Coordinates of C-alpha atoms and ligand atoms in Angstrom, one line a residue:
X1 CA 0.0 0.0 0.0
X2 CA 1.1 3.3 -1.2
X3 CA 0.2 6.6 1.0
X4 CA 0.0 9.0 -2.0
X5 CA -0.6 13.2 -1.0
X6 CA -2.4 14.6 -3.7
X7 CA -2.3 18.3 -4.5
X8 CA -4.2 19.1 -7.1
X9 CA -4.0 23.2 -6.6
X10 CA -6.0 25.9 -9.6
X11 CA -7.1 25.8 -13.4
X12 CA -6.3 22.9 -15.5
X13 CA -3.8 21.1 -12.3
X14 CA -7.5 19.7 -11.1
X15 CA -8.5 18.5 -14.3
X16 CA -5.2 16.3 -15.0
X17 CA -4.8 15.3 -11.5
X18 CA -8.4 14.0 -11.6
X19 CA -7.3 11.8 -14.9
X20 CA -4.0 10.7 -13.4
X21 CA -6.0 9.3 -10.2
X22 CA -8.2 7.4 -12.7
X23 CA -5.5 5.7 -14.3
X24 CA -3.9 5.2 -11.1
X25 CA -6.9 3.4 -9.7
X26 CA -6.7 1.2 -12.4
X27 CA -3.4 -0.5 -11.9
X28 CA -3.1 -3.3 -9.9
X29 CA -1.4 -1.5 -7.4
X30 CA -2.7 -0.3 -3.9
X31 CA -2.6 3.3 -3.1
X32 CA -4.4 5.2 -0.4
X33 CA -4.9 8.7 -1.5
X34 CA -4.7 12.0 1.0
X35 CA -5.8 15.7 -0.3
X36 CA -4.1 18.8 0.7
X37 CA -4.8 22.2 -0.6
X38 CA -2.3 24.4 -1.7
X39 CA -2.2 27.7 -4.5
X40 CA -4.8 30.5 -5.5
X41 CA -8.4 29.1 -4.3
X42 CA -6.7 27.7 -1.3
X43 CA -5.2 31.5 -0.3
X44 CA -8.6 33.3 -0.9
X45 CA -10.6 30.3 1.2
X46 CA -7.7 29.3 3.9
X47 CA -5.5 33.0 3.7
X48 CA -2.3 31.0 2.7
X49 CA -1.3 29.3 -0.7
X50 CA 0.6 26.6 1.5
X51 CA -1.4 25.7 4.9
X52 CA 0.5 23.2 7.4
X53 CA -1.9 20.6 7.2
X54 CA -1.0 20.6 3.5
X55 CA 2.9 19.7 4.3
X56 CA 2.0 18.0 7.3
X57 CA 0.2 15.5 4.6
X58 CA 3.0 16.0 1.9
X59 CA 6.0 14.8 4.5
X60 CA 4.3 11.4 5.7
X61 CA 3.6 10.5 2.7
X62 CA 5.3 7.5 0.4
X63 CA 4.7 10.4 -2.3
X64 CA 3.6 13.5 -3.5
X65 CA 1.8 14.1 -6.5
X66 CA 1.3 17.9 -7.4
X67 CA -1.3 19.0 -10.2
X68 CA -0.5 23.0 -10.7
X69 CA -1.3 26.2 -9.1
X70 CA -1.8 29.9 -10.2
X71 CA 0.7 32.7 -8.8
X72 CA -1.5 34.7 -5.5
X73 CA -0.2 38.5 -5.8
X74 CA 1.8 39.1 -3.0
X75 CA 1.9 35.9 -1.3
X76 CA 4.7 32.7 -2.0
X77 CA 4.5 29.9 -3.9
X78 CA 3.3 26.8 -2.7
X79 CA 5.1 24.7 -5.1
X80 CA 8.5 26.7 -4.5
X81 CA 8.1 26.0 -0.9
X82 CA 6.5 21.9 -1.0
X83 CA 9.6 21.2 -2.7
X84 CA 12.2 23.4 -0.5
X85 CA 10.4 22.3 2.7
X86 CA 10.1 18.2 1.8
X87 CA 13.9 19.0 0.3
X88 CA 13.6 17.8 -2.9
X89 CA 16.5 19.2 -4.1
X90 CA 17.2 17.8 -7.5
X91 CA 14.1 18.6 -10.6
X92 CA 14.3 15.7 -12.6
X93 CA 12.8 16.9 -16.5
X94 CA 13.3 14.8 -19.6
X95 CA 12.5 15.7 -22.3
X96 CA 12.2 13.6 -25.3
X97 CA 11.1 13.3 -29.2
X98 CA 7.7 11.0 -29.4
X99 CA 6.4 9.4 -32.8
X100 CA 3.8 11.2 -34.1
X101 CA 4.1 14.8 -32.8
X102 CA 6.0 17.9 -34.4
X103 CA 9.3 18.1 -33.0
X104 CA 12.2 19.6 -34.1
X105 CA 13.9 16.1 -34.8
X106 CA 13.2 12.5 -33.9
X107 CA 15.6 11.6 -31.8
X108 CA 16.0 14.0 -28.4
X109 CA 16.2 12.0 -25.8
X110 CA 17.8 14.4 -22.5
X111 CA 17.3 15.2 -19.3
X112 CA 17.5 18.4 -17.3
X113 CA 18.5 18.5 -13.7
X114 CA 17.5 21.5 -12.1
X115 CA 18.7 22.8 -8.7
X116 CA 15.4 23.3 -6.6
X117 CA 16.5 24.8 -3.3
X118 CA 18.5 27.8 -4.2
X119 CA 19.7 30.0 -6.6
X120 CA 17.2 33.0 -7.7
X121 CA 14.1 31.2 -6.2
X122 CA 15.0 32.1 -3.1
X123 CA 12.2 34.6 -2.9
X124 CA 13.9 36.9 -0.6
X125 CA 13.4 40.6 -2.3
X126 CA 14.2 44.1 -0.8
X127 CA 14.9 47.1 -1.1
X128 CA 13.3 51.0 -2.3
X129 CA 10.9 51.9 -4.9
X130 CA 14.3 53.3 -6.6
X131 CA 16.1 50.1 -6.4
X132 CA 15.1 46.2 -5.4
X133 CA 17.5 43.4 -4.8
X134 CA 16.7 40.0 -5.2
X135 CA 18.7 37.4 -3.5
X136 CA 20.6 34.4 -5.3
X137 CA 22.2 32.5 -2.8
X138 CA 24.1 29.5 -4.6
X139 CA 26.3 27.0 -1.6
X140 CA 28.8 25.0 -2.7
X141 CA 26.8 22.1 -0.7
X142 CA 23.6 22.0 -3.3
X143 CA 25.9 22.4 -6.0
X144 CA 27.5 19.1 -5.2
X145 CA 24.5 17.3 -4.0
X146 CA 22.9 18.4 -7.5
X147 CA 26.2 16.9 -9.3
X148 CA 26.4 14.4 -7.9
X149 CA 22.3 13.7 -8.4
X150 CA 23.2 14.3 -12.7
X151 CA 26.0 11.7 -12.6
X152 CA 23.9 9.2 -10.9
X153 CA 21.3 9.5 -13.2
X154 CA 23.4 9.5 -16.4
X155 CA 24.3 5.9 -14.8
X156 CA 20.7 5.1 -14.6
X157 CA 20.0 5.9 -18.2
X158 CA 22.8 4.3 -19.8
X159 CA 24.1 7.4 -21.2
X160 CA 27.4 8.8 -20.8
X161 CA 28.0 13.0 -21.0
X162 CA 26.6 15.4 -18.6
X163 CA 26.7 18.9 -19.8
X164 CA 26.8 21.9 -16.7
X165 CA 24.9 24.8 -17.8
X166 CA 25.6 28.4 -15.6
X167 CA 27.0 32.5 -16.1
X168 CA 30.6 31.8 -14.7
X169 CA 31.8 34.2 -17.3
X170 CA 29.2 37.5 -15.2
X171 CA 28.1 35.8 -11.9
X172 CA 31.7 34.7 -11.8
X173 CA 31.4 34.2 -7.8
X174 CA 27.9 32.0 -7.5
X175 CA 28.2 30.3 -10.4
X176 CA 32.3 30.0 -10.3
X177 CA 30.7 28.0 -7.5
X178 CA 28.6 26.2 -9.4
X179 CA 30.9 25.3 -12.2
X180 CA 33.5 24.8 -9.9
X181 CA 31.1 21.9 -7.8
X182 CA 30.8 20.4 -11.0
X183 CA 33.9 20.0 -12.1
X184 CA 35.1 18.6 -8.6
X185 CA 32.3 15.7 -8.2
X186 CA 33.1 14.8 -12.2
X187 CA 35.9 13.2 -10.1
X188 CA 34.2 10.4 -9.0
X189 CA 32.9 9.4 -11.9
X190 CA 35.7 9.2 -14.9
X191 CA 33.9 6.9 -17.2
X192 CA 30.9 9.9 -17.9
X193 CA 32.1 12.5 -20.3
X194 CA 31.3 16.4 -18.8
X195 CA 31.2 20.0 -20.6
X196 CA 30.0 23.3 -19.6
X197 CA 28.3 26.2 -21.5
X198 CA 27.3 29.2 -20.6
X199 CA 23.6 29.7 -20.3
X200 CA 22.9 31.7 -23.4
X201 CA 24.6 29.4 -25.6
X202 CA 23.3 26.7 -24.5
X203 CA 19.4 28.5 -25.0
X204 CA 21.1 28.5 -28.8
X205 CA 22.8 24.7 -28.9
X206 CA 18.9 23.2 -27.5
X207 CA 17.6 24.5 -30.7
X208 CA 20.3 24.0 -32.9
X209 CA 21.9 20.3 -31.6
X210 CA 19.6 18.8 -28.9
X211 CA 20.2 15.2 -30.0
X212 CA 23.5 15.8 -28.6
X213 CA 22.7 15.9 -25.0
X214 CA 22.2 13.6 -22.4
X215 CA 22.0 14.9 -19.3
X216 CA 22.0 18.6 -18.3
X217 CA 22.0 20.0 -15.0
X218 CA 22.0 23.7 -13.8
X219 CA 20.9 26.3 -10.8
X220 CA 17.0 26.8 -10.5
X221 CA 16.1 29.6 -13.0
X222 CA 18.4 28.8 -15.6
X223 CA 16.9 25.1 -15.7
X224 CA 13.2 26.1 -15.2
X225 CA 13.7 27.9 -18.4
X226 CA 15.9 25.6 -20.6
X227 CA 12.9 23.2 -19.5
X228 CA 10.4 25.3 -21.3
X229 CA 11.9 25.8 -24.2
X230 CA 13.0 21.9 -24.3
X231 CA 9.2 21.0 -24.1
X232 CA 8.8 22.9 -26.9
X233 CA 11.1 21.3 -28.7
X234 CA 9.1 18.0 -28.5
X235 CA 5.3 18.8 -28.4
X236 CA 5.0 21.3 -26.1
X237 CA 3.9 21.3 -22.2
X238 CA 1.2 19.1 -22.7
X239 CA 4.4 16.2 -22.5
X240 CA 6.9 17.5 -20.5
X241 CA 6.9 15.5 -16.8
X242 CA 8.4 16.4 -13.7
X243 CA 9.7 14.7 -10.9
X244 CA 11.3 16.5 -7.5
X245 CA 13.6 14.2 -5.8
X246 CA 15.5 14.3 -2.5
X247 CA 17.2 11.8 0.0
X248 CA 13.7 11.2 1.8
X249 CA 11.2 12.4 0.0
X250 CA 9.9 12.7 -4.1
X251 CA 7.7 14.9 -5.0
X252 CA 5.7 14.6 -9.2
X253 CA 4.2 16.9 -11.5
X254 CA 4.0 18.3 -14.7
X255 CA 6.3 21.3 -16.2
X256 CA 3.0 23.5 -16.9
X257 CA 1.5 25.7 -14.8
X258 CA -2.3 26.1 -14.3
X259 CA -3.3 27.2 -17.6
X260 CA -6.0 29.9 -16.8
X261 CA -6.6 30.1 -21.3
X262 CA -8.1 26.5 -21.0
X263 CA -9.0 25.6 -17.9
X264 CA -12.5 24.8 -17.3
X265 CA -13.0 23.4 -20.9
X266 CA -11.8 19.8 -20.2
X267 CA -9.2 20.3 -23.4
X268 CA -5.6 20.2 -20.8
X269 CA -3.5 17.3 -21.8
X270 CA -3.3 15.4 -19.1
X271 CA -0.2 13.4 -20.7
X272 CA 2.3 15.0 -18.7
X273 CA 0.6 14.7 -15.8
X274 CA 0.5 11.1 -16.4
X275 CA 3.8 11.0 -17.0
X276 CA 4.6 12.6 -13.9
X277 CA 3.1 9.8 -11.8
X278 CA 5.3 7.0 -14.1
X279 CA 8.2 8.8 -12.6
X280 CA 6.5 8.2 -9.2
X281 CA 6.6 4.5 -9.7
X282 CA 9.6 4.5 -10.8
X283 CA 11.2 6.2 -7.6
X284 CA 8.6 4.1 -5.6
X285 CA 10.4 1.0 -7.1
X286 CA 7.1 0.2 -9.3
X287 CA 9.0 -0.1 -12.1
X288 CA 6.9 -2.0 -14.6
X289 CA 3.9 -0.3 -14.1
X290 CA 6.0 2.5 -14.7
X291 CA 7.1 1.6 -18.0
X292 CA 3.3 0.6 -18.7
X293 CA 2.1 4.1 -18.3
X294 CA 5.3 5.0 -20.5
X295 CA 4.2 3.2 -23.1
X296 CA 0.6 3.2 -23.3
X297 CA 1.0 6.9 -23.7
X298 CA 3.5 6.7 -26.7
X299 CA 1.3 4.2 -28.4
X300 CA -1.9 6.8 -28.1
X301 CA 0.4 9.7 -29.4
X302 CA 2.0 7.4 -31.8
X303 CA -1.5 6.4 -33.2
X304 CA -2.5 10.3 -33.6
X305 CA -6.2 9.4 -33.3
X306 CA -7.4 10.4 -29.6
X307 CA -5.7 13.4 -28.7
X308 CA -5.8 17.3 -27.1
X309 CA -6.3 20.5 -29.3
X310 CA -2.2 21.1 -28.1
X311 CA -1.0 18.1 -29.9
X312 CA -3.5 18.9 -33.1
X313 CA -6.6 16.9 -32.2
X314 CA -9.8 17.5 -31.1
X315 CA -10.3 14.9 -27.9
X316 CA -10.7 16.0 -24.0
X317 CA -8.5 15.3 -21.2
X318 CA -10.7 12.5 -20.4
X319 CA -11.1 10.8 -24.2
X320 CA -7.1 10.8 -23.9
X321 CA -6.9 9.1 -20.1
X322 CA -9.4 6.6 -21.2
X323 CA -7.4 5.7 -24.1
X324 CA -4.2 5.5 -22.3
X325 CA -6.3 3.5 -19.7
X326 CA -7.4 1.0 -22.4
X327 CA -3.9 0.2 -23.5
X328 CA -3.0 -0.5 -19.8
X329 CA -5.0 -3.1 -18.6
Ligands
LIG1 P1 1.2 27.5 -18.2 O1 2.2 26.4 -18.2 O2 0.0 27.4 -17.3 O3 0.6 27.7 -19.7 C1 1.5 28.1 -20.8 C2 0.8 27.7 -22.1 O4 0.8 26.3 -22.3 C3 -0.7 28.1 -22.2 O5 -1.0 28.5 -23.5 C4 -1.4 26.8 -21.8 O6 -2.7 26.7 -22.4 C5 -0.5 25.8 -22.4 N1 -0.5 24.5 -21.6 C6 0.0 24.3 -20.4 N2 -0.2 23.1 -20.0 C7 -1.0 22.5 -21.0 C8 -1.6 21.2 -21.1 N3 -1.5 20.3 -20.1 N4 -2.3 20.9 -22.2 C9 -2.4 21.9 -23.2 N5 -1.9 23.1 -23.1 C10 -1.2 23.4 -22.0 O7 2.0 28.8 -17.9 P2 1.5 30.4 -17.7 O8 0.4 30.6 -18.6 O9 2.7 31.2 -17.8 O10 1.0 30.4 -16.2 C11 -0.3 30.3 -15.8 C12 -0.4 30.2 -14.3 O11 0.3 29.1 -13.8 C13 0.4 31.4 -13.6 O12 -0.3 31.8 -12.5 C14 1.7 30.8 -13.2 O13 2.3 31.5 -12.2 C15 1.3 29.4 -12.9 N6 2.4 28.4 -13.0 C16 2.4 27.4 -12.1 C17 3.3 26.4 -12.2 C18 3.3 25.3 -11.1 O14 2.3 25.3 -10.4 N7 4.2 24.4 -11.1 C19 4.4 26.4 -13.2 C20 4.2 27.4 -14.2 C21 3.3 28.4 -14.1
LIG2 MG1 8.5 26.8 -15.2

């Protein structure tokens, strides 16, 4: 028996999450599922985006799965904080190419590891209305632990260069600690090949040589918008998973946000949502059931029939769960 927290949040975050618990229910797997509120409705019904009884929830949990929320003016965000208070340091994204939808070539297959706890996420802003500060804190500590979290996973997926992405060359203190983490953990593992680029040309080498990456890790902003413009690479949003990982605890969820220009009309792909909880069986060890999900929603992209306005069709969230259902059991 899995104890799964479910956090559905705003907009199109409780339409997928709604599909995903369907599917789940129908593996032959056990799960008991808890709700927590967190984001927008939350705030205006509870006065905070993240209440305790929320991360009270999330942290005895086996896992979290997290839907999507919309930005509350003025407060923090929950998601932000869920994964810097479970301490899920290291965002796993990959991003790959998937028979037939329009991507830029058939055969990306990378991952991005994003630094979750630091960096320019810290949310700490100051100053006048003549000049604001905001604070990017970047520790050598992360910056190892987030290394050393690429290297493993290049192991894990049988693929052999990770490429460090960062600003040594302006923010030559943070990220000459960055870089500089990097390089030293590359120590430990001799047989993976490394490189570093700087963040700009990298923005320019996704678009113009993405087959040739494996696995990329950076700090938080600079990998929560490589990610973007990877998904978009291969499909868009609609397939780009999520998972948040840490030494205790793992946090899911897709790359999108909460999609206020289609929520409410039952269109949201709920693919990467799905996807998302494959990667939670994978990290719970439910590794064929994992794959399933994997593959039953290739083979309902691939056969281009049943699918969302995003990916050119004309089916709801649910047509598309149903049909990923029906190739799972
Ligand atoms: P978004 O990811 O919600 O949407 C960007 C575009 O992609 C929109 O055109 C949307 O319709 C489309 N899209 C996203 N997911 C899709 C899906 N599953 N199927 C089909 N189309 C999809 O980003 P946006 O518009 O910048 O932000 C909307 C709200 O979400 C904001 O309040 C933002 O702060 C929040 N947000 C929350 C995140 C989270 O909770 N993890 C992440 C990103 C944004
Ligand atoms: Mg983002």
């Amino acid at each position: 028996m899995y104890n799964i927290a479910i956090i559905s949040g705003d907009g199109i975050g409780n339409e997928v999450m709604e599909c995903c618990e369907y599917m789940l229910d129908k593996l032959d797997l056990n799960f008991s599922f808890e709700y927590g509120e967190a984001g927008f409705e939350c705030f205006n019904k509870n006065g905070t985006t993240l209440p305790q009884e929320t991360l009270k929830i999330a942290n005895k949990s086996d896992a979290v799965l997290f839907g999507a929320s919309t930005s509350t003016p003025g407060q923090p965000s929950p998601i932000i904080n869920l994964r810097k208070e479970l301490n899920v340091y290291a965002n796993i994204r990959p991003i790959k190419s998937y028979k037939g939808v329009k991507c830029l070539r058939d055969d990306i297959d990378f991952v991005i590891v994003r630094e979750n706890t630091e960096g320019l996420y810290s949310q700490v802003e100051y100053g006048d209305e003549d000049k604001m500060i905001a604070e990017r804190i970047i520790t050598k500590k992360a910056s190892e632990r987030i290394a050393k979290a690429a290297f493993n996973l290049c192991i894990k997926r049988g693929q052999d260069k990770v490429t460090c992405v960062h600003k040594s060359n302006v923010l030559k203190k943070t990220d000459g600690v960055f870089k500089e983490s990097f390089y030293n953990i590359s120590k430990q593992y001799p047989q993976i090949r490394t490189e570093d680029y700087y963040v700009d040309a990298m923005a320019m080498y996704l678009i113009t040589q993405p087959q040739n990456f494996d696995v990329i890790v950076s700090s938080n902003l600079f990998g929560d918008i490589l990610s973007d413009e990877s998904a978009g690479l291969v499909g868009g949003l609609g397939l780009a998973p999520s998972g948040n990982i840490g030494d205790h605890n793992g946090l899911f969820e897709p790359v999108h946000g909460s999609a206020p220009d289609i929520a409410g009309k039952n269109i949201a792909n709920p693919c990467s949502m799905i996807l998302s909880a494959s990667m939670m069986l994978d990290y719970l060890g439910e590794w064929e059931s994992a794959n399933d999900i994997k593959n039953a929603v290739e083979k309902v992209i691939a056969e281009c029939k049943i699918r969302t306005p995003d990916l050119g069709g004309n089916s709801s969230t649910m047509d598309v769960t149903k049909a990923i259902v029906k190739e799972l059991i």
